[in-house]
XYZ file of C-alpha atoms in Angstrom:
660
model
C 197.929 -41.205 -158.503
C 199.504 -42.885 -161.508
C 196.779 -43.125 -164.179
C 197.572 -46.757 -165.022
C 197.132 -47.989 -161.485
C 194.065 -45.797 -161.016
C 192.475 -47.430 -164.071
C 193.342 -50.892 -162.765
C 191.401 -50.229 -159.594
C 188.429 -48.842 -161.473
C 188.240 -51.958 -163.659
C 188.116 -54.453 -160.776
C 185.025 -56.668 -160.631
C 184.793 -56.829 -156.840
C 184.970 -54.479 -153.883
C 188.442 -54.631 -152.357
C 187.257 -53.629 -148.908
C 185.009 -56.701 -148.640
C 187.919 -59.036 -149.377
C 190.125 -57.161 -146.893
C 187.457 -57.722 -144.245
C 187.432 -61.435 -145.058
C 191.214 -61.627 -144.715
C 191.046 -59.810 -141.366
C 188.058 -61.775 -140.087
C 185.499 -58.939 -140.040
C 185.001 -55.272 -140.894
C 185.462 -54.438 -137.208
C 188.844 -56.179 -137.123
C 189.941 -54.299 -140.255
C 188.968 -51.019 -138.634
C 190.813 -51.861 -135.431
C 193.927 -53.017 -137.320
C 194.078 -49.782 -139.282
C 193.554 -47.767 -136.124
C 196.538 -49.492 -134.504
C 198.695 -49.137 -137.613
C 197.936 -45.415 -137.784
C 199.372 -45.001 -134.287
C 202.764 -45.930 -135.734
C 202.431 -44.169 -139.077
C 201.600 -40.850 -137.395
C 204.228 -41.202 -134.659
C 207.352 -39.063 -135.307
C 209.399 -41.397 -133.089
C 209.210 -44.031 -135.824
C 210.346 -41.757 -138.632
C 214.000 -42.392 -139.395
C 216.563 -42.677 -142.141
C 216.297 -45.672 -144.460
C 218.053 -48.617 -142.818
C 219.750 -49.415 -146.128
C 221.843 -46.269 -145.632
C 223.066 -47.325 -142.152
C 225.935 -49.436 -140.859
C 225.195 -52.679 -139.015
C 225.969 -51.091 -135.646
C 223.629 -48.197 -136.435
C 220.895 -50.624 -137.506
C 221.235 -52.611 -134.287
C 221.171 -49.409 -132.228
C 217.979 -48.292 -133.967
C 216.403 -51.742 -133.567
C 216.990 -51.656 -129.794
C 215.619 -48.120 -129.655
C 212.520 -49.247 -131.566
C 212.033 -52.219 -129.263
C 212.090 -49.964 -126.201
C 209.776 -47.443 -127.844
C 207.329 -50.156 -128.910
C 207.333 -51.600 -125.393
C 206.612 -48.193 -123.821
C 204.015 -47.110 -126.331
C 202.091 -50.398 -126.251
C 201.860 -50.004 -122.466
C 200.734 -46.378 -122.851
C 198.063 -47.314 -125.397
C 196.901 -50.277 -123.325
C 197.378 -52.645 -126.264
C 197.803 -56.149 -124.830
C 195.990 -58.482 -127.230
C 198.664 -60.572 -129.049
C 197.089 -60.000 -132.460
C 196.909 -56.241 -131.908
C 200.517 -56.170 -130.680
C 201.465 -57.939 -133.915
C 199.625 -55.288 -135.984
C 201.471 -52.507 -134.180
C 204.903 -54.076 -134.405
C 204.779 -55.094 -138.057
C 204.337 -51.434 -139.061
C 206.949 -50.169 -136.618
C 209.480 -52.743 -137.841
C 208.578 -52.316 -141.527
C 210.294 -55.185 -143.368
C 212.886 -55.787 -140.650
C 213.102 -57.640 -137.346
C 213.320 -56.183 -133.872
C 216.446 -56.833 -131.862
C 214.609 -58.566 -129.005
C 212.058 -60.379 -131.140
C 212.771 -63.794 -129.630
C 211.919 -62.418 -126.205
C 208.307 -62.181 -127.366
C 207.951 -65.054 -129.817
C 209.995 -67.747 -128.027
C 211.129 -66.806 -124.511
C 207.732 -65.718 -123.161
C 205.742 -68.464 -124.996
C 208.176 -71.087 -123.652
C 207.690 -69.784 -120.118
C 203.917 -69.740 -120.561
C 203.712 -73.131 -122.227
C 206.226 -75.119 -120.177
C 206.444 -73.340 -116.832
C 204.563 -74.291 -113.696
C 202.055 -71.745 -112.305
C 204.687 -70.716 -109.753
C 207.348 -70.261 -112.439
C 204.970 -68.242 -114.598
C 204.079 -65.997 -111.658
C 207.749 -65.277 -111.036
C 209.201 -65.005 -114.532
C 206.402 -63.630 -116.682
C 206.108 -60.488 -114.569
C 209.834 -59.894 -114.966
C 209.671 -60.615 -118.712
C 206.624 -58.410 -119.240
C 208.436 -55.486 -117.609
C 211.645 -56.136 -119.621
C 213.629 -56.451 -116.401
C 214.317 -59.891 -117.761
C 215.103 -59.827 -121.488
C 215.234 -63.365 -122.788
C 216.062 -65.476 -125.800
C 215.799 -69.157 -126.698
C 219.155 -70.945 -126.966
C 218.700 -74.276 -128.688
C 220.909 -74.555 -131.784
C 224.591 -75.308 -131.277
C 227.625 -74.993 -133.519
C 227.590 -78.718 -134.204
C 223.865 -79.481 -134.190
C 220.698 -77.683 -135.221
C 217.737 -79.602 -136.551
C 218.826 -82.904 -134.962
C 218.207 -81.559 -131.494
C 218.397 -84.930 -129.747
C 222.153 -84.755 -130.370
C 222.651 -81.394 -128.629
C 225.657 -81.525 -126.318
C 225.022 -78.855 -123.667
C 224.597 -80.579 -120.303
C 222.593 -79.784 -117.168
C 223.649 -82.032 -114.303
C 221.602 -82.021 -111.103
C 223.450 -81.646 -107.799
C 221.078 -82.791 -105.006
C 223.439 -81.522 -102.295
C 222.729 -77.919 -103.324
C 219.517 -78.531 -105.301
C 221.099 -76.873 -108.331
C 221.694 -77.712 -111.963
C 225.226 -77.287 -113.258
C 225.278 -76.297 -116.944
C 228.260 -76.813 -119.208
C 229.311 -76.495 -122.829
C 231.659 -79.506 -122.869
C 232.930 -79.150 -126.466
C 233.417 -76.438 -129.063
C 230.509 -77.918 -131.038
C 228.246 -77.535 -127.986
C 228.514 -73.724 -127.989
C 225.032 -72.266 -128.458
C 224.819 -70.439 -131.786
C 222.377 -68.336 -133.813
C 219.867 -67.362 -131.100
C 218.478 -63.915 -131.882
C 219.054 -61.282 -129.209
C 221.649 -63.480 -127.504
C 224.730 -61.518 -128.563
C 224.158 -58.191 -126.811
C 220.486 -57.718 -125.857
C 219.399 -60.541 -123.542
C 220.200 -61.045 -119.873
C 218.530 -64.480 -119.666
C 218.168 -67.444 -121.990
C 216.024 -70.519 -122.026
C 218.708 -73.109 -122.708
C 217.934 -76.566 -124.046
C 220.324 -79.057 -122.475
C 220.701 -82.765 -121.821
C 219.404 -83.436 -118.309
C 221.544 -85.672 -116.087
C 220.296 -86.760 -112.691
C 221.123 -89.742 -110.520
C 223.713 -90.809 -113.081
C 221.279 -91.069 -115.990
C 220.599 -88.882 -119.017
C 216.916 -88.054 -119.517
C 217.245 -86.137 -122.789
C 216.590 -82.512 -123.604
C 214.906 -80.178 -121.160
C 214.559 -76.408 -120.907
C 216.316 -74.301 -118.258
C 216.124 -70.591 -117.425
C 219.732 -69.407 -117.327
C 220.896 -65.903 -116.296
C 223.682 -64.824 -118.651
C 224.177 -61.117 -117.868
C 223.943 -59.094 -114.673
C 220.517 -57.469 -114.419
C 222.120 -54.281 -113.047
C 225.256 -53.814 -115.167
C 224.404 -56.043 -118.165
C 227.933 -57.482 -117.954
C 228.278 -61.231 -118.683
C 228.120 -63.324 -115.513
C 231.145 -65.376 -114.347
C 231.492 -68.541 -116.379
C 229.461 -67.127 -119.261
C 231.113 -66.355 -122.599
C 228.580 -64.604 -124.823
C 228.731 -62.423 -127.931
C 227.542 -61.653 -131.442
C 228.280 -64.161 -134.249
C 228.997 -61.440 -136.827
C 227.440 -60.269 -140.122
C 225.008 -62.581 -141.901
C 223.182 -62.743 -145.233
C 220.478 -60.547 -143.701
C 219.075 -59.685 -140.248
C 221.676 -56.913 -139.919
C 219.775 -55.324 -137.039
C 219.609 -58.542 -134.957
C 222.417 -59.651 -132.631
C 222.349 -63.384 -133.248
C 224.774 -64.723 -130.680
C 226.948 -67.460 -129.225
C 226.897 -68.763 -125.650
C 229.500 -70.917 -123.869
C 228.720 -72.078 -120.324
C 231.364 -73.133 -117.815
C 229.935 -74.700 -114.619
C 227.002 -72.311 -114.416
C 224.841 -73.135 -111.389
C 221.119 -72.389 -111.380
C 218.434 -73.280 -108.807
C 216.369 -76.447 -109.301
C 213.335 -74.182 -109.819
C 214.927 -72.823 -113.016
C 214.104 -76.001 -114.923
C 210.754 -75.545 -116.695
C 208.651 -78.181 -114.919
C 205.093 -77.995 -116.144
C 205.421 -81.532 -117.531
C 208.783 -83.160 -116.745
C 210.098 -82.675 -113.195
C 213.183 -83.229 -111.063
C 212.357 -83.650 -107.397
C 214.660 -82.274 -104.657
C 216.368 -85.637 -104.204
C 217.046 -85.884 -107.961
C 214.206 -88.250 -108.846
C 213.073 -87.694 -112.419
C 209.341 -87.559 -113.276
C 208.627 -88.185 -116.964
C 206.316 -85.898 -118.993
C 203.051 -87.284 -120.447
C 204.565 -86.937 -123.950
C 208.162 -86.545 -125.107
C 207.010 -84.082 -127.791
C 205.892 -81.565 -125.147
C 209.526 -80.461 -124.824
C 209.312 -79.215 -128.415
C 206.099 -77.228 -127.894
C 207.781 -73.866 -128.486
C 209.204 -75.092 -131.809
C 205.770 -76.306 -132.931
C 204.376 -72.882 -132.052
C 207.049 -71.089 -134.087
C 206.628 -73.445 -137.046
C 202.906 -72.689 -137.013
C 203.689 -68.965 -137.044
C 206.151 -69.395 -139.915
C 203.352 -70.657 -142.177
C 201.544 -67.355 -141.675
C 204.788 -65.387 -142.034
C 205.341 -67.132 -145.375
C 202.004 -65.813 -146.593
C 202.929 -62.285 -145.478
C 206.305 -62.347 -147.257
C 204.808 -63.650 -150.492
C 201.799 -61.327 -150.436
C 204.100 -58.329 -149.915
C 206.305 -59.466 -152.799
C 203.297 -59.963 -155.077
C 201.954 -56.541 -154.117
C 205.223 -54.879 -155.126
C 205.665 -56.837 -158.362
C 202.055 -56.568 -159.560
C 201.709 -52.856 -158.818
C 204.991 -52.184 -160.575
C 203.927 -54.349 -163.526
C 200.808 -52.231 -163.854
C 202.756 -48.963 -164.232
C 205.818 -50.221 -166.111
C 205.510 -49.958 -169.919
C 207.975 -51.789 -172.114
C 208.565 -53.110 -175.655
C 205.865 -53.585 -178.271
C 203.065 -56.060 -178.699
C 202.214 -54.505 -182.047
C 204.542 -52.355 -184.145
C 203.817 -48.660 -183.958
C 201.522 -48.897 -180.928
C 202.358 -47.532 -177.463
C 204.384 -49.708 -175.147
C 201.976 -51.890 -173.134
C 201.912 -52.427 -169.398
C 204.138 -55.414 -168.716
C 201.237 -56.931 -166.770
C 199.562 -57.448 -170.160
C 202.257 -59.897 -171.223
C 201.154 -63.477 -170.671
C 204.680 -64.448 -169.643
C 204.552 -61.860 -166.832
C 201.153 -63.121 -165.744
C 202.450 -66.686 -165.619
C 205.262 -65.533 -163.332
C 203.044 -63.595 -160.952
C 199.434 -64.836 -160.934
C 200.148 -68.367 -159.644
C 202.228 -66.726 -156.892
C 199.325 -64.408 -156.103
C 197.046 -67.448 -155.831
C 199.655 -69.110 -153.615
C 199.783 -66.050 -151.345
C 196.029 -66.317 -150.779
C 196.234 -70.076 -150.269
C 198.999 -69.727 -147.672
C 197.120 -66.909 -145.925
C 194.185 -69.232 -145.292
C 196.506 -72.096 -144.298
C 198.287 -69.787 -141.856
C 194.966 -68.886 -140.249
C 194.092 -72.582 -140.004
C 197.438 -73.431 -138.386
C 197.049 -70.680 -135.784
C 193.520 -71.814 -134.914
C 194.585 -75.476 -134.824
C 197.581 -74.762 -132.603
C 195.444 -72.904 -130.061
C 192.716 -75.587 -130.175
C 195.132 -78.459 -129.611
C 197.050 -76.491 -126.963
C 193.729 -76.101 -125.142
C 193.207 -79.868 -125.376
C 196.714 -80.457 -123.995
C 196.005 -78.178 -121.047
C 192.974 -80.385 -120.350
C 195.175 -83.476 -120.429
C 194.312 -84.605 -123.977
C 197.521 -85.248 -125.948
C 195.938 -87.287 -128.751
C 196.227 -84.571 -131.418
C 199.795 -83.523 -130.587
C 201.530 -85.958 -133.006
C 199.516 -84.725 -135.996
C 200.052 -81.089 -135.030
C 203.798 -81.753 -134.788
C 203.841 -83.464 -138.199
C 201.618 -80.894 -139.918
C 203.552 -77.914 -138.530
C 206.855 -79.458 -139.659
C 205.639 -80.309 -143.171
C 203.790 -77.067 -143.845
C 206.714 -75.060 -142.478
C 208.927 -76.674 -145.118
C 206.347 -76.640 -147.915
C 205.461 -72.957 -147.542
C 208.971 -71.611 -146.969
C 210.468 -73.459 -149.924
C 207.681 -72.148 -152.157
C 207.855 -68.584 -150.873
C 211.644 -68.417 -150.962
C 211.534 -69.148 -154.697
C 208.472 -66.941 -155.128
C 210.093 -63.813 -153.680
C 212.988 -64.216 -156.075
C 210.567 -64.684 -158.972
C 208.823 -61.440 -158.008
C 212.165 -59.659 -157.871
C 213.173 -60.875 -161.319
C 209.726 -59.995 -162.663
C 210.576 -56.377 -161.788
C 213.600 -56.429 -164.079
C 216.672 -54.412 -163.163
C 214.821 -52.171 -160.688
C 213.990 -55.224 -158.581
C 217.707 -55.499 -157.803
C 217.689 -52.090 -156.108
C 217.285 -52.153 -152.345
C 214.720 -49.404 -152.854
C 212.349 -51.986 -154.350
C 212.035 -53.673 -150.962
C 212.342 -57.122 -152.533
C 216.002 -57.814 -151.633
C 215.228 -57.020 -148.002
C 212.163 -59.280 -147.988
C 214.280 -62.062 -149.483
C 217.267 -61.885 -147.127
C 214.932 -61.594 -144.142
C 212.787 -64.527 -145.233
C 215.276 -67.019 -146.642
C 216.657 -68.242 -143.266
C 213.189 -69.589 -142.496
C 214.088 -72.514 -144.753
C 216.727 -73.551 -142.226
C 215.835 -72.173 -138.798
C 213.326 -73.920 -136.535
C 214.166 -77.081 -138.456
C 215.953 -77.518 -141.782
C 213.294 -78.132 -144.407
C 214.463 -81.507 -145.710
C 214.501 -82.862 -142.168
C 211.074 -81.324 -141.537
C 209.657 -83.164 -144.533
C 211.173 -86.416 -143.268
C 209.578 -85.822 -139.858
C 206.204 -85.502 -141.552
C 207.009 -88.641 -143.538
C 207.509 -90.609 -140.311
C 204.011 -89.666 -139.230
C 202.574 -90.590 -142.637
C 204.323 -93.965 -142.624
C 203.144 -94.651 -139.081
C 199.581 -93.673 -140.015
C 199.638 -95.883 -143.106
C 200.827 -98.865 -141.068
C 198.130 -98.238 -138.452
C 195.494 -98.448 -141.189
C 196.929 -101.721 -142.435
C 196.824 -103.045 -138.873
C 193.082 -102.413 -138.894
C 192.943 -99.056 -137.106
C 190.850 -96.130 -138.375
C 192.730 -92.818 -138.289
C 191.385 -89.273 -138.246
C 192.530 -85.776 -139.120
C 194.220 -84.670 -142.327
C 195.575 -88.207 -142.921
C 192.160 -89.884 -142.847
C 192.392 -90.374 -146.622
C 194.743 -93.272 -145.881
C 191.867 -95.260 -144.336
C 190.874 -96.779 -147.659
C 194.349 -96.980 -149.205
C 194.103 -100.781 -149.247
C 191.509 -100.743 -151.996
C 192.297 -97.537 -153.815
C 195.355 -98.485 -155.816
C 194.824 -102.063 -156.894
C 196.455 -102.536 -160.332
C 194.035 -102.070 -163.216
C 194.436 -101.493 -166.948
C 194.775 -97.802 -167.743
C 191.733 -97.990 -170.003
C 189.525 -99.083 -167.123
C 190.629 -96.377 -164.700
C 188.183 -93.526 -164.194
C 189.198 -90.041 -165.214
C 189.292 -88.457 -161.772
C 190.253 -84.903 -162.649
C 187.635 -82.511 -163.911
C 189.839 -79.508 -164.572
C 186.889 -77.130 -164.255
C 185.813 -78.373 -160.831
C 187.756 -77.477 -157.683
C 186.316 -80.300 -155.575
C 187.378 -82.792 -158.229
C 190.889 -81.371 -157.985
C 190.851 -81.629 -154.184
C 189.973 -85.321 -154.571
C 192.776 -85.765 -157.095
C 195.321 -84.189 -154.746
C 194.103 -86.515 -152.001
C 194.546 -89.554 -154.234
C 197.962 -88.387 -155.366
C 199.066 -88.041 -151.730
C 197.711 -91.492 -150.850
C 199.471 -93.004 -153.841
C 202.833 -91.452 -152.991
C 202.569 -92.413 -149.318
C 201.827 -95.982 -150.349
C 204.699 -95.956 -152.853
C 207.124 -94.774 -150.159
C 205.931 -97.352 -147.618
C 206.138 -100.246 -150.103
C 209.625 -99.154 -151.154
C 210.642 -99.120 -147.488
C 209.187 -102.571 -146.958
C 211.011 -103.933 -149.999
C 214.347 -102.768 -148.621
C 213.559 -104.257 -145.228
C 212.789 -107.598 -146.869
C 216.308 -107.555 -148.299
C 217.666 -107.419 -144.752
C 218.469 -103.732 -144.692
C 218.267 -102.110 -141.274
C 215.438 -99.679 -140.507
C 217.951 -96.816 -140.617
C 219.487 -97.817 -143.948
C 216.076 -98.466 -145.499
C 214.887 -95.040 -144.377
C 217.935 -93.272 -145.800
C 217.691 -95.274 -149.016
C 214.099 -94.097 -149.559
C 214.364 -90.502 -148.435
C 213.542 -89.224 -151.925
C 210.223 -91.100 -151.997
C 209.461 -90.087 -148.425
C 210.002 -86.384 -149.108
C 207.804 -86.599 -152.214
C 205.069 -88.204 -150.103
C 205.282 -85.424 -147.493
C 205.255 -82.761 -150.191
C 202.151 -84.305 -151.778
C 200.428 -84.519 -148.386
C 201.134 -80.838 -147.651
C 200.032 -79.826 -151.142
C 196.744 -81.673 -150.612
C 196.216 -79.890 -147.265
C 196.761 -76.466 -148.865
C 194.387 -77.138 -151.780
C 191.764 -78.557 -149.412
C 191.928 -75.615 -147.011
C 191.698 -73.115 -149.889
C 188.598 -74.901 -151.184
C 187.110 -75.082 -147.680
C 187.575 -71.340 -147.217
C 185.393 -70.637 -150.245
C 182.375 -72.101 -148.454
C 182.593 -69.213 -145.975
C 182.387 -66.501 -148.663
C 178.896 -65.035 -149.130
C 179.693 -62.088 -151.422
C 179.172 -63.267 -155.018
C 181.853 -61.105 -156.651
C 184.507 -61.966 -154.058
C 183.560 -65.645 -154.209
C 183.996 -65.570 -157.978
C 187.493 -64.059 -157.933
C 188.694 -66.278 -155.066
C 187.320 -69.355 -156.829
C 189.340 -68.383 -159.895
C 192.459 -68.041 -157.765
C 191.843 -71.381 -156.051
C 191.360 -73.140 -159.373
C 194.516 -71.507 -160.735
C 196.491 -72.611 -157.686
C 195.274 -76.200 -157.938
C 195.736 -76.530 -161.704
C 199.157 -74.908 -161.644
C 200.191 -77.536 -159.115
C 198.836 -80.315 -161.320
C 200.763 -78.962 -164.304
C 204.005 -78.782 -162.293
C 203.528 -82.288 -160.880
C 201.830 -83.922 -163.854
C 204.004 -87.026 -163.610
C 202.548 -87.890 -160.196
C 198.978 -87.507 -161.431
C 199.661 -89.471 -164.608
C 201.357 -92.248 -162.671
C 198.391 -92.535 -160.293
C 195.951 -92.775 -163.203
C 194.343 -89.468 -162.236
C 195.231 -87.644 -165.427
C 195.427 -88.434 -169.106
C 197.992 -87.054 -171.537
C 195.351 -85.185 -173.611
C 194.313 -83.389 -170.419
C 197.739 -81.747 -170.184
C 196.911 -79.609 -173.207
C 193.497 -78.829 -171.724
C 195.125 -77.726 -168.473
C 197.460 -75.352 -170.325
C 194.483 -73.779 -172.099
C 192.580 -73.531 -168.834
C 195.507 -71.863 -167.083
C 195.618 -69.231 -169.818
C 191.880 -68.627 -169.451
C 192.158 -68.291 -165.661
C 195.012 -65.790 -165.959
C 192.910 -63.735 -168.373
C 190.093 -63.745 -165.779
C 192.447 -62.605 -163.026
C 194.106 -59.868 -165.092
C 191.431 -57.135 -164.488
C 191.507 -57.846 -160.755
C 195.244 -58.288 -160.199
C 195.888 -54.880 -158.607
C 192.692 -55.026 -156.572
C 193.666 -58.464 -155.276
C 196.992 -57.216 -153.931
C 195.319 -54.054 -152.619
C 193.085 -56.315 -150.531
C 196.107 -57.378 -148.483
C 195.991 -53.747 -147.315
C 199.696 -53.113 -146.848
C 200.343 -49.427 -146.312
C 203.423 -47.937 -147.977
C 205.171 -47.758 -144.609
C 204.957 -51.547 -144.311
C 206.080 -52.351 -147.859
C 208.967 -49.853 -147.743
C 209.199 -50.088 -151.539
C 209.555 -47.510 -154.267
C 208.141 -50.003 -156.786
C 205.139 -51.072 -154.718
C 203.796 -47.644 -153.794
C 200.004 -47.439 -153.605
C 199.959 -44.325 -155.796
C 202.118 -45.968 -158.486
C 204.536 -43.013 -158.691
C 207.498 -45.333 -159.027
C 210.070 -43.327 -160.933
C 209.759 -40.141 -158.905
C 210.140 -42.175 -155.729
C 213.199 -44.046 -156.996
C 214.938 -40.818 -157.969
C 214.258 -39.201 -154.584
C 215.491 -42.337 -152.789
C 218.733 -42.408 -154.783
C 219.468 -38.773 -154.022
C 219.368 -39.584 -150.287
C 222.096 -42.236 -150.577
C 225.128 -41.537 -148.325
C 227.500 -41.390 -151.310
C 225.549 -38.374 -152.577
C 226.034 -36.297 -149.422
C 229.107 -34.731 -151.007
C 229.695 -33.862 -154.625
C 233.252 -35.184 -154.490
C 234.020 -38.196 -152.324
C 237.082 -38.049 -150.068
C 238.567 -41.042 -151.892
C 239.105 -38.786 -154.911
C 241.477 -36.541 -152.953
C 243.194 -39.515 -151.277
C 243.806 -41.730 -154.297
C 242.676 -40.391 -157.683
C 243.947 -36.810 -157.525
C 247.527 -37.741 -156.454
C 247.697 -40.237 -159.308
C 246.374 -37.752 -161.837
C 248.810 -35.062 -160.686
C 251.728 -37.357 -161.539
C 250.570 -37.978 -165.107
């Protein structure tokens, strides 16, 4: 064990194991998670060469092999709980994705959530056995986030009781779906439904694309891999072109919307039910954001504890770079953010399952807020984490650029989350539509509930008053005061956006032009709403903590997160009369004090995430802190070092030198 990192752990003011249990939900869940993870760590089948030393074809081959092994071993172990499957897979995959990941996170959930009992009985058994390997084909070459404009068609033929699917244009070719290129033999395809001469919008269809015996593409199906990407080298993201593909009427997912044998269309109770799978994935992405950032913070903070550099005082030993305030300001707010997003991710998972249960009982009242919250938080967390991973990488100096650090792989794997399952700007505007609608409902005399209930008294809250008469809302030492300030900031920005919209409408602009003309204000309102939700949920989580030492360190993190957000958005708080200019200096001093409080616990706080070395896959983030030895051993294994003299020397350099 590196002595620096050993000392860091000894100096912590709380017991790491207690915080780990809180993050897992209980000591029993921690024990079970570790038990499952050890099944992978001690399994020789999952020991292999570093993927960074493999070609793309080799990485895909290994990913398929892993997927098959995981499937077989999970069956052998009798692990069937979704959370436990997740624990097993995230160690087996390390920092990468499995080739058939969408089969589990989109294809099967879409079947379960949108299929009739009869469809589930038929298809889930096939999917669970991997006889059917599926993906989710939504995005097209010409359209992604704006899914209402998708061009793939499914036209019902009552004479044969079949749907005929077509890709009528080059822009209608399905694109990007993971596992589509080479792995899947079925796809859930989102297509415009036509029946009895009328288009009824997007619906989901189960479409065979490869022969279940030979795996060859079926007639009329053109399918393949879209080629190398920024990351995801082991995943066969694919394209799909359909030419008069006929499928039985029963292959349309009909839990809600239906097409009867004669072609009569039966509407669903809510149009948003078609997008249920997307809402599910967006909810998961919030939790995935927390995982990516907490891994990055673990690597950067552990490395900062063992890296010594420069001088604080002439003639003294080089200090740990974690002692530099500038390094703390890079990393500690991100550490606080990782904890905040962890708790928000847990909330989103619980909320999704609760509201899904309500929907199954016929109650759709909470679906609009879930849709809006999942969209906004998906954007808010992924934007933040995308920048945060890069900050962690740069905080590791030159060594962070090495693939051995693990940070480049985390980044290239995470960054597409800002665009898939809904491009973030559009997601924020979707949330804005819900906020505007909620605001207008309040002004029509309706009381609203949920996370937007703060809009109920927006009529009275922001009446113009002299600055001198406005109360000082923020107490920078009190978290609940900060939660209230974030709430007021969100209400103010929502009101500002709505009034700006109304002004444009009064000048005879169309709804569409007014919306586009105020998109900046609308995105700011959504961002403020999401920020309020995160601060509120972090504060709420503290009420569940009974251990005094853990409560103290988490309270410090929560206060740091909230104040750092105030400092970065001080203009909003000043404009709303929630902050005074002298308080800006006080906030800076307070941030410094909070970072000093966190400093002795920084390593223990990342240890509490409990990522084993096999999951981090990082020379810099090793638990034992033996960074330099690990980096040297990793470099020696690089393919270019397998021979002392590379063949290119004999082919190009030596002939040139012999002529001179």
